[in-house]
CSV table of C-alpha atoms in Angstrom, one decimal:
chain,number,residue,atom,x,y,z
A,286,MET,CA,201.4,115.8,182.7
A,287,VAL,CA,202.7,118.6,180.5
A,288,MET,CA,200.8,118.4,177.3
A,289,GLN,CA,201.5,120.5,174.2
A,290,GLU,CA,198.6,123.0,174.0
A,291,PRO,CA,197.9,124.9,170.8
A,292,ALA,CA,199.2,128.4,170.8
A,293,VAL,CA,196.8,130.9,172.4
A,294,GLN,CA,197.2,134.5,171.3
A,295,ASP,CA,196.3,137.6,173.3
A,296,GLU,CA,194.8,140.7,171.8
A,297,ASN,CA,198.3,142.0,170.8
A,298,GLY,CA,199.0,138.8,168.9
A,299,PHE,CA,201.5,137.5,171.5
A,300,ASP,CA,201.5,133.8,172.4
A,301,THR,CA,200.8,133.1,176.0
A,302,TYR,CA,200.5,130.0,178.1
A,303,VAL,CA,201.7,127.3,175.9
A,304,ASN,CA,203.5,124.2,177.2
A,305,GLY,CA,202.4,124.4,180.8
A,306,GLY,CA,202.3,128.2,180.9
A,307,VAL,CA,205.7,128.9,179.2
A,308,PRO,CA,205.3,131.3,176.3
A,309,SER,CA,206.6,129.9,173.1
A,310,THR,CA,207.6,131.1,169.7
A,311,THR,CA,204.9,130.9,167.1
A,312,GLY,CA,204.7,128.2,164.5
A,313,PRO,CA,204.2,124.4,164.2
A,314,LYS,CA,205.8,122.0,166.7
A,315,ILE,CA,208.2,120.7,164.1
A,316,GLU,CA,209.3,121.8,160.7
A,317,VAL,CA,211.8,120.4,158.1
A,318,VAL,CA,213.9,123.5,157.5
A,319,ALA,CA,216.7,122.3,155.3
A,320,SER,CA,216.5,119.2,153.2
A,321,ASN,CA,217.5,118.2,149.7
A,322,GLU,CA,214.5,116.7,147.9
A,323,SER,CA,216.7,114.2,146.1
A,324,ASP,CA,218.2,113.0,149.3
A,325,PRO,CA,215.6,111.9,151.9
A,326,GLY,CA,218.5,110.7,154.0
A,327,ALA,CA,219.5,114.2,155.1
A,328,ALA,CA,217.3,116.7,156.9
A,329,THR,CA,217.3,119.4,159.5
A,330,PHE,CA,214.3,119.5,161.8
A,331,CYS,CA,213.3,122.7,163.6
A,332,ILE,CA,211.6,121.6,166.8
A,333,ARG,CA,209.8,124.3,168.8
A,334,ASP,CA,209.2,124.4,172.6
A,335,GLU,CA,212.1,122.0,173.2
A,336,ASP,CA,215.6,122.5,174.6
A,337,HIS,CA,218.7,120.4,175.6
A,338,THR,CA,216.4,118.1,177.6
A,339,LEU,CA,215.0,116.4,174.5
A,340,GLY,CA,217.6,117.7,172.0
A,341,ASN,CA,220.6,116.0,173.6
A,342,ALA,CA,218.7,112.8,174.6
A,343,LEU,CA,217.4,112.5,171.0
A,344,ARG,CA,220.9,113.2,169.5
A,345,TYR,CA,222.4,110.4,171.7
A,346,ILE,CA,219.8,107.8,170.7
A,347,ILE,CA,219.8,108.7,167.0
A,348,MET,CA,223.6,108.5,167.0
A,349,LYS,CA,223.3,105.0,168.3
A,350,ASN,CA,221.6,104.0,165.1
A,351,PRO,CA,224.2,102.4,162.7
A,352,ALA,CA,222.4,103.8,159.7
A,353,VAL,CA,223.0,107.3,160.9
A,354,GLU,CA,226.2,108.9,159.7
A,355,PHE,CA,225.7,112.2,161.5
A,356,CYS,CA,223.4,113.6,164.1
A,357,GLY,CA,223.8,116.9,165.9
A,358,TYR,CA,221.6,119.5,167.5
A,359,SER,CA,221.9,123.2,168.3
A,360,ILE,CA,219.9,126.0,169.9
A,361,PRO,CA,220.4,128.8,167.4
A,362,HIS,CA,219.4,131.6,169.8
A,363,PRO,CA,218.9,131.5,173.6
A,364,SER,CA,215.8,133.7,173.5
A,365,GLU,CA,214.1,131.6,170.8
A,366,TYR,CA,212.7,128.5,172.4
A,367,MET,CA,213.6,126.0,169.7
A,368,VAL,CA,216.1,123.3,168.7
A,369,ASN,CA,217.6,122.5,165.3
A,370,LEU,CA,218.3,118.8,164.9
A,371,ARG,CA,220.3,117.6,161.9
A,372,ILE,CA,220.2,114.0,160.7
A,373,GLN,CA,222.2,112.5,157.9
A,374,THR,CA,221.9,108.8,157.2
A,375,ASP,CA,223.9,106.4,154.9
A,376,GLY,CA,220.9,106.3,152.6
A,377,SER,CA,219.4,103.0,153.8
A,378,ILE,CA,216.7,104.8,155.7
A,379,SER,CA,215.2,108.3,155.5
A,380,ALA,CA,216.0,111.0,158.0
A,381,VAL,CA,212.4,111.1,159.1
A,382,ASP,CA,212.5,107.3,159.8
A,383,ALA,CA,215.7,107.8,161.8
A,384,LEU,CA,213.9,110.4,163.9
A,385,HIS,CA,210.9,108.2,164.4
A,386,ARG,CA,213.2,105.3,165.3
A,387,GLY,CA,215.0,107.5,167.8
A,388,LEU,CA,211.8,108.6,169.4
A,389,ASP,CA,210.6,105.0,169.7
A,390,ASP,CA,213.9,103.9,171.2
A,391,LEU,CA,213.8,106.8,173.7
A,392,ILE,CA,210.2,105.9,174.7
A,393,ASN,CA,211.2,102.3,175.3
A,394,LEU,CA,214.4,103.3,177.1
A,395,THR,CA,212.6,105.7,179.4
A,396,SER,CA,209.8,103.1,180.1
A,397,HIS,CA,212.4,100.6,181.1
A,398,ILE,CA,214.2,103.0,183.4
A,399,SER,CA,210.9,104.0,185.0
A,400,SER,CA,209.7,100.4,185.6
A,401,THR,CA,213.1,99.2,186.9
A,402,PHE,CA,213.2,102.3,189.2
A,403,GLN,CA,209.7,101.5,190.5
A,404,ASP,CA,210.6,97.9,191.2
A,405,LYS,CA,213.7,98.9,193.1
A,406,VAL,CA,211.9,101.5,195.1
A,407,GLN,CA,209.2,99.0,196.1
A,408,ALA,CA,211.8,96.5,197.1
A,409,PHE,CA,213.6,99.2,199.2
A,410,LYS,CA,210.5,100.2,201.0
B,99,MET,CA,241.0,103.8,171.6
B,100,THR,CA,241.9,102.3,174.9
B,101,ASP,CA,239.4,100.6,177.2
B,102,LEU,CA,240.2,103.3,179.7
B,103,MET,CA,239.0,106.0,177.4
B,104,LYS,CA,235.8,104.1,176.6
B,105,SER,CA,234.6,103.8,180.1
B,106,ARG,CA,236.3,106.3,182.3
B,107,VAL,CA,236.6,110.1,182.6
B,108,VAL,CA,240.2,110.7,183.6
B,109,LEU,CA,241.1,113.5,186.1
B,110,GLY,CA,244.5,115.0,185.4
B,111,ALA,CA,246.2,117.7,187.6
B,112,HIS,CA,245.2,120.4,185.2
B,113,ASN,CA,242.6,118.9,182.9
B,114,VAL,CA,239.8,116.4,182.7
B,115,SER,CA,240.0,114.1,179.7
B,116,HIS,CA,237.8,111.6,177.8
B,117,VAL,CA,234.7,113.4,179.0
B,118,SER,CA,232.3,112.7,176.1
B,119,SER,CA,231.0,109.2,175.5
B,120,SER,CA,232.2,107.6,172.3
B,121,ASP,CA,230.2,104.3,172.2
B,122,PHE,CA,228.6,105.0,168.9
B,123,PRO,CA,228.5,102.7,165.9
B,124,HIS,CA,231.5,102.9,163.6
B,125,ASN,CA,233.7,104.6,166.3
B,126,TYR,CA,235.5,101.4,167.2
B,127,ASP,CA,235.0,97.7,166.9
B,128,GLY,CA,232.2,95.9,168.7
B,129,ASP,CA,228.4,96.1,168.5
B,130,LEU,CA,227.7,99.7,169.5
B,131,ALA,CA,224.2,100.0,168.0
B,132,TRP,CA,221.3,100.7,170.2
B,133,ASP,CA,219.8,97.4,171.5
B,134,ILE,CA,217.1,97.6,174.1
B,135,GLU,CA,217.7,94.0,175.2
B,136,LYS,CA,221.4,94.7,175.8
B,137,PHE,CA,220.5,97.9,177.6
B,138,LYS,CA,218.1,96.0,179.9
B,139,LYS,CA,220.8,93.5,180.7
B,140,ASN,CA,223.3,96.2,181.7
B,141,PHE,CA,221.1,98.8,183.3
B,142,LYS,CA,220.9,98.8,187.1
B,143,VAL,CA,219.2,101.0,189.7
B,144,VAL,CA,220.5,100.8,193.3
B,145,VAL,CA,218.5,102.8,195.9
B,146,GLY,CA,220.8,104.1,198.6
B,147,SER,CA,218.5,106.1,200.8
B,148,LEU,CA,214.8,107.2,200.5
B,149,ASN,CA,212.5,109.1,202.7
B,150,GLU,CA,209.6,111.6,202.3
B,151,MET,CA,211.9,114.4,201.2
B,152,ASP,CA,215.3,113.1,200.0
B,153,MET,CA,216.5,110.2,197.9
B,154,GLU,CA,219.9,109.0,196.7
B,155,PHE,CA,220.2,106.3,194.1
B,156,ASP,CA,222.6,105.0,191.5
B,157,LEU,CA,221.7,104.8,187.8
B,158,ILE,CA,224.2,102.4,186.2
B,159,GLY,CA,224.5,101.8,182.5
B,160,ILE,CA,223.0,104.9,181.0
B,161,ASP,CA,224.5,107.8,179.1
B,162,ALA,CA,224.8,111.4,180.4
B,163,ALA,CA,222.4,112.6,177.8
B,164,ILE,CA,219.6,110.5,179.4
B,165,ALA,CA,220.6,111.2,183.0
B,166,ASN,CA,220.7,114.9,182.3
B,167,ALA,CA,217.3,114.8,180.6
B,168,PHE,CA,215.9,113.4,183.8
B,169,ARG,CA,217.7,116.0,186.0
B,170,ARG,CA,216.5,118.9,183.8
B,171,ILE,CA,212.9,117.6,183.7
B,172,LEU,CA,212.9,117.2,187.5
B,173,ILE,CA,214.0,120.8,188.0
B,174,ALA,CA,212.0,122.5,185.3
B,175,GLU,CA,209.2,120.3,183.9
B,176,VAL,CA,207.5,118.2,186.6
B,177,PRO,CA,204.5,120.3,187.7
B,178,THR,CA,203.5,121.3,191.2
B,179,MET,CA,201.0,123.7,192.8
B,180,ALA,CA,202.0,127.2,193.9
B,181,ILE,CA,200.3,130.4,194.8
B,182,GLU,CA,200.0,132.4,191.6
B,183,SER,CA,197.3,135.1,192.2
B,184,ILE,CA,196.9,137.1,195.4
B,185,PHE,CA,194.0,139.5,196.0
B,186,PHE,CA,195.0,142.1,198.7
B,187,HIS,CA,192.3,143.4,200.8
B,188,ASP,CA,194.6,145.0,203.3
B,189,ASN,CA,198.3,145.2,203.8
B,190,ASN,CA,199.8,148.0,205.8
B,191,SER,CA,202.9,145.9,206.9
B,192,VAL,CA,206.4,147.1,206.0
B,193,LEU,CA,206.5,144.7,203.0
B,194,PHE,CA,205.2,146.0,199.7
B,195,ASP,CA,202.3,144.0,198.1
B,196,GLU,CA,204.5,142.7,195.3
B,197,VAL,CA,207.4,141.7,197.6
B,198,LEU,CA,205.0,139.9,200.0
B,199,ALA,CA,203.2,138.2,197.0
B,200,HIS,CA,206.5,137.0,195.7
B,201,ARG,CA,207.5,135.6,199.1
B,202,ILE,CA,204.2,133.8,199.5
B,203,GLY,CA,204.4,132.4,196.0
B,204,LEU,CA,207.6,130.5,197.0
B,205,VAL,CA,205.9,128.6,199.8
B,206,PRO,CA,205.7,124.9,198.9
B,207,LEU,CA,202.2,123.4,199.1
B,208,ASN,CA,201.5,119.8,199.9
B,209,ALA,CA,198.8,119.4,197.3
B,210,ASP,CA,199.3,116.5,194.8
B,211,PRO,CA,199.6,118.3,191.4
B,212,ARG,CA,198.5,115.1,189.6
B,213,LEU,CA,194.9,115.8,190.9
B,214,PHE,CA,194.8,119.2,189.2
B,215,GLU,CA,194.7,120.6,185.7
B,216,PHE,CA,196.7,123.4,184.2
B,217,ARG,CA,194.8,126.7,184.1
B,218,GLN,CA,195.2,128.5,180.8
B,219,TRP,CA,195.2,132.2,181.0
B,220,ASP,CA,191.6,132.6,179.8
B,221,ASP,CA,190.2,129.8,181.9
B,222,THR,CA,187.8,130.5,184.7
B,223,PRO,CA,189.0,129.1,188.1
B,224,THR,CA,187.4,125.8,189.1
B,225,ASP,CA,188.0,123.3,191.8
B,226,LEU,CA,190.1,121.3,189.3
B,227,ASN,CA,192.6,124.1,188.6
B,228,THR,CA,192.7,126.4,191.6
B,229,ILE,CA,193.2,126.1,195.3
B,230,VAL,CA,192.0,129.0,197.4
B,231,PHE,CA,193.6,130.1,200.6
B,232,ARG,CA,192.7,132.9,203.0
B,233,LEU,CA,195.2,134.9,205.1
B,234,GLU,CA,193.8,137.2,207.7
B,235,VAL,CA,196.2,138.4,210.4
B,236,LYS,CA,196.0,141.5,212.6
B,237,CYS,CA,198.7,142.5,215.1
B,238,THR,CA,197.7,143.8,218.5
B,239,THR,CA,199.4,144.5,221.8
B,240,ASN,CA,199.3,141.7,224.3
B,241,PRO,CA,197.3,143.0,227.3
B,242,LYS,CA,198.9,140.2,229.5
B,243,ALA,CA,202.5,141.2,228.6
B,244,LEU,CA,204.6,142.6,231.5
B,245,PRO,CA,205.3,146.3,231.2
B,246,ASP,CA,209.1,145.7,230.8
B,247,GLU,CA,208.7,142.9,228.2
B,248,VAL,CA,211.1,143.3,225.2
B,249,ASP,CA,210.4,140.1,223.3
B,250,PRO,CA,208.0,141.0,220.4
B,251,LYS,CA,206.5,137.6,220.6
B,252,GLN,CA,205.4,138.2,224.2
B,253,LYS,CA,204.7,141.9,223.9
B,254,TYR,CA,202.4,141.6,220.8
B,255,ILE,CA,199.9,139.2,219.4
B,256,ASN,CA,200.5,138.0,215.8
B,257,SER,CA,203.8,139.9,215.5
B,258,ASN,CA,204.9,137.2,213.1
B,259,VAL,CA,202.9,135.9,210.1
B,260,TYR,CA,203.7,132.3,209.3
B,261,SER,CA,202.8,129.9,206.5
B,262,LYS,CA,200.5,128.1,208.9
B,263,ASP,CA,198.3,131.3,208.7
B,264,LEU,CA,197.4,130.4,205.1
B,265,ILE,CA,194.0,128.8,205.6
B,266,TRP,CA,192.8,126.5,202.9
B,267,GLN,CA,189.2,127.2,201.6
B,268,PRO,CA,188.0,124.0,200.0
B,269,LYS,CA,185.9,124.5,196.9
B,270,GLY,CA,183.6,122.0,195.1
B,271,ALA,CA,184.8,118.5,195.4
B,272,GLN,CA,188.1,119.4,197.0
B,273,GLU,CA,187.0,118.7,200.6
B,274,GLU,CA,186.2,115.1,199.6
B,275,VAL,CA,189.2,114.5,197.3
B,276,PHE,CA,191.7,115.8,199.9
B,277,ALA,CA,189.9,114.4,203.0
B,278,ASP,CA,192.9,112.2,203.9
B,279,LYS,CA,195.4,115.0,203.3
B,280,PRO,CA,194.0,118.5,203.8
B,281,ILE,CA,195.9,121.0,201.7
B,282,LYS,CA,198.3,123.2,203.5
B,283,PRO,CA,201.9,124.5,203.2
B,284,VAL,CA,204.5,121.8,203.6
B,285,HIS,CA,206.1,123.7,206.4
B,286,ASP,CA,204.1,125.5,209.1
B,287,ASP,CA,206.9,127.8,210.3
B,288,ILE,CA,207.9,129.8,207.2
B,289,LEU,CA,208.0,133.4,208.3
B,290,LEU,CA,206.1,135.5,205.7
B,291,ALA,CA,206.1,138.9,207.3
B,292,LYS,CA,206.5,140.7,210.7
B,293,LEU,CA,203.8,143.0,212.0
B,294,ARG,CA,203.4,145.6,214.8
B,295,PRO,CA,200.2,146.7,216.5
B,296,GLY,CA,197.8,148.3,214.1
B,297,GLN,CA,199.2,146.5,211.1
B,298,SER,CA,197.3,143.8,209.4
B,299,ILE,CA,197.3,141.6,206.3
B,300,VAL,CA,194.1,140.3,204.7
B,301,MET,CA,194.2,138.5,201.4
B,302,ASP,CA,192.7,135.8,199.2
B,303,LEU,CA,195.2,133.6,197.5
B,304,HIS,CA,194.8,131.3,194.4
B,305,ALA,CA,197.2,128.5,193.8
B,306,GLN,CA,197.6,127.0,190.3
B,307,LYS,CA,199.4,124.2,188.6
B,308,GLY,CA,202.6,125.2,186.8
B,309,ILE,CA,206.2,124.1,185.9
B,310,GLY,CA,209.6,125.3,187.1
B,311,LYS,CA,210.4,126.5,183.5
B,312,GLU,CA,208.0,129.3,184.0
B,313,HIS,CA,208.9,130.2,187.6
B,314,ALA,CA,211.1,128.5,190.2
B,315,LYS,CA,208.2,128.4,192.7
B,316,TRP,CA,206.8,125.5,190.7
B,317,SER,CA,210.0,123.5,190.7
B,318,PRO,CA,209.2,120.4,192.7
B,319,VAL,CA,212.8,119.9,193.8
B,320,ALA,CA,215.2,121.9,196.0
B,321,THR,CA,218.0,120.2,194.0
B,322,ALA,CA,218.1,117.3,191.6
B,323,SER,CA,221.7,116.5,190.8
B,324,TYR,CA,224.1,113.7,189.9
B,325,ARG,CA,227.8,113.0,190.0
B,326,LEU,CA,229.8,110.2,188.5
B,327,LEU,CA,231.1,107.4,190.7
B,328,PRO,CA,234.8,108.1,191.4
B,329,ASP,CA,237.2,105.3,190.6
B,330,ILE,CA,240.7,105.7,192.1
B,331,GLN,CA,243.2,103.5,190.5
B,332,ILE,CA,246.4,102.8,192.5
B,333,LEU,CA,249.0,101.8,189.8
B,334,LYS,CA,252.0,101.1,192.0
B,335,PRO,CA,251.9,100.3,195.7
B,336,ILE,CA,251.9,103.3,198.1
B,337,THR,CA,253.4,102.3,201.4
B,338,GLY,CA,254.8,103.6,204.7
B,339,ASP,CA,254.6,107.4,205.4
B,340,ASP,CA,253.5,108.0,201.9
B,341,ALA,CA,250.4,105.8,202.5
B,342,ILE,CA,249.4,108.0,205.4
B,343,LYS,CA,250.0,111.1,203.4
B,344,PHE,CA,248.0,109.6,200.5
B,345,GLN,CA,245.1,108.7,202.9
B,346,LYS,CA,245.0,112.4,204.1
B,347,CYS,CA,244.6,113.6,200.5
B,348,PHE,CA,241.1,112.2,200.5
B,349,PRO,CA,238.0,112.5,202.7
B,350,LYS,CA,237.9,110.2,205.7
B,351,GLY,CA,237.0,106.6,204.8
B,352,THR,CA,238.0,106.8,201.1
B,353,ILE,CA,241.4,105.3,201.5
B,354,GLU,CA,242.4,102.8,204.2
B,355,ILE,CA,245.8,101.3,205.1
B,356,GLU,CA,246.4,97.6,205.5
B,357,LYS,CA,249.8,96.3,206.4
B,358,GLY,CA,251.3,99.6,205.6
B,359,GLN,CA,249.9,99.8,202.1
B,360,ALA,CA,247.1,102.1,201.0
B,361,TYR,CA,244.0,100.7,199.3
B,362,VAL,CA,240.8,102.2,198.1
B,363,ALA,CA,238.1,101.4,200.7
B,364,ASN,CA,235.1,103.5,199.6
B,365,PRO,CA,235.5,105.6,196.4
B,366,ARG,CA,232.0,107.1,196.8
B,367,LYS,CA,233.3,109.3,199.6
B,368,ASP,CA,235.9,110.9,197.2
B,369,THR,CA,235.0,114.4,196.3
B,370,ALA,CA,237.4,114.3,193.3
B,371,SER,CA,239.4,117.2,194.8
B,372,ARG,CA,242.6,115.9,193.0
B,373,GLU,CA,244.7,116.9,196.0
B,374,CYS,CA,246.9,113.7,195.6
B,375,LEU,CA,247.9,114.9,192.2
B,376,ARG,CA,249.7,117.9,193.7
B,377,HIS,CA,252.3,115.7,195.4
B,378,LYS,CA,255.4,114.5,193.6
B,379,GLU,CA,255.6,111.2,195.5
B,380,PHE,CA,252.3,110.0,194.0
B,381,GLU,CA,253.3,110.8,190.4
B,382,ASP,CA,252.7,107.7,188.2
B,383,LYS,CA,251.4,105.8,191.2
B,384,VAL,CA,247.8,106.9,191.0
B,385,ARG,CA,245.2,107.6,188.4
B,386,LEU,CA,242.0,109.4,189.3
B,387,THR,CA,239.0,108.5,187.1
B,388,ARG,CA,235.2,108.5,187.2
B,389,VAL,CA,233.0,105.8,185.8
B,390,ARG,CA,231.2,107.5,182.8
B,391,ASP,CA,228.0,105.5,183.0
B,392,HIS,CA,227.6,105.3,186.8
B,393,PHE,CA,225.4,108.2,188.0
B,394,ILE,CA,224.9,108.9,191.7
B,395,PHE,CA,221.6,110.7,191.5
B,396,SER,CA,220.2,112.7,194.3
B,397,ILE,CA,216.7,114.3,194.5
B,398,GLU,CA,215.6,116.6,197.3
B,399,SER,CA,211.9,117.3,197.1
B,400,THR,CA,210.2,120.5,198.3
B,401,GLY,CA,207.5,118.3,199.8
B,402,ALA,CA,204.5,118.1,197.4
B,403,LEU,CA,205.5,114.7,196.1
B,404,THR,CA,208.0,112.1,197.4
B,405,PRO,CA,211.2,112.0,195.5
B,406,ASP,CA,210.5,108.6,193.9
B,407,ALA,CA,207.1,109.9,192.7
B,408,LEU,CA,208.9,112.9,191.2
B,409,PHE,CA,211.3,110.6,189.3
B,410,GLU,CA,208.4,108.6,187.9
B,411,SER,CA,206.7,111.8,186.9
B,412,ALA,CA,209.9,112.9,185.1
B,413,ALA,CA,210.0,109.7,183.2
B,414,GLN,CA,206.4,110.3,182.1
B,415,VAL,CA,207.1,113.8,181.0
B,416,LEU,CA,210.0,112.6,178.8
B,417,ILE,CA,207.8,109.9,177.3
B,418,ASP,CA,205.0,112.5,176.6
B,419,LYS,CA,207.6,114.7,174.9
B,420,CYS,CA,208.5,111.9,172.5
B,421,LYS,CA,204.9,111.0,171.9
B,422,ASN,CA,204.1,114.7,171.1
B,423,MET,CA,206.9,114.8,168.6
B,424,LYS,CA,205.8,111.6,166.9
B,425,GLN,CA,202.2,113.0,166.8
B,426,ALA,CA,203.5,116.3,165.3
B,427,LEU,CA,205.5,114.4,162.6
B,428,ASN,CA,202.4,112.3,161.7
B,429,ASP,CA,200.2,115.4,161.6
B,430,MET,CA,202.5,117.0,159.1
B,431,GLY,CA,202.5,114.0,156.8
B,432,LEU,CA,205.8,112.5,157.9
B,433,PRO,CA,204.8,109.1,159.5
B,434,ALA,CA,207.3,106.3,160.1
B,435,THR,CA,207.6,104.1,157.0
B,436,TYR,CA,208.7,101.0,159.1
B,437,ASP,CA,206.5,98.7,161.2
B,438,GLU,CA,206.7,99.9,164.8
């Protein structure tokens, strides 16, 4: 499966062959780009090497969390391969926890879709 | 918010309304928070058709954000094998090296990508990351051809170069691993180039694992798409000649007539053309909608994997993405503070 590989740089300092061969922007996979130290409930995460595929799915599942007041994502520039994800909670949980919870929910959701799908395909065959 | 807006996309004559889902907590009364048990109860998969290349199935009870993630991953992120490097020894055909190389790169291969590794740019080729092919074709005149023969296929030998001319050269353990299913192009009859006597193509070809995001030749699907199930609501009876006219507004089999009255027989056949909204007599009598959480999904494989295997791979890619993200958060000192 596609695994996240560390950035490999060629002699000119350009990243090559990251994320299954697709060149990426340099930097860590995820960064907290805007957050107020005194309010852990709000944060913007900058996620590299991701697009609408994960951005929108994550936005949906995080919005399903009742403790989250706002969640949205954007791709700031089409030639930069990154997603900005903004999370604001009601203060009962931190934005980082909301993100973790969203990822956990998305994993469970996808596993269930996959196993149901496999069962139905087996029954159909 | 009406129930209609919650569950249906409404097709108007000049607009489409209630497109976005709104079932989020605090939007309206009811328990709208994410609940996996509730999801498991509602979610359904119905397989409509399945063979080696194509598949159609319904995903019922999921949001567009999730269905779209699957569609996008199928197109761009499920890996396959494709020819990436070509070493030309001879090519005096009318096709330039780079044009021919591009053509050959697009030929689908039947190799199972799950048995291979990605080859990073500085990796040496091994039997785990590279498949080697050899193509050696020389065109000559056919001595047995009649003097007035005009068909190039009869007049010459090897006037057409086909994908079947790509001969797999097993390396290392490959012969054993792929004993049941020798590696070859999915289709034998893809025309790669045309030759005339004296012309020849000789090349070694290396196939690698990759994903559609980098180049479409690695996309495992011809198409992966979905549409929402149409739901035609007849609000007031449509009868007599109107019923016949109404029936003709839709593809055959969508609307049937019983005792002079039109009824919806099979909404799946509707193409959502909205033709019936153009006629005054059906005004206020019909409402065209689509079910927002009912996806009619279709996958057309290029042949390396069966469509059901592709969908399972796509699910795994999505799970891996989430796990990578969690790992990245943990690595930067932002672990979850609740018990998972």
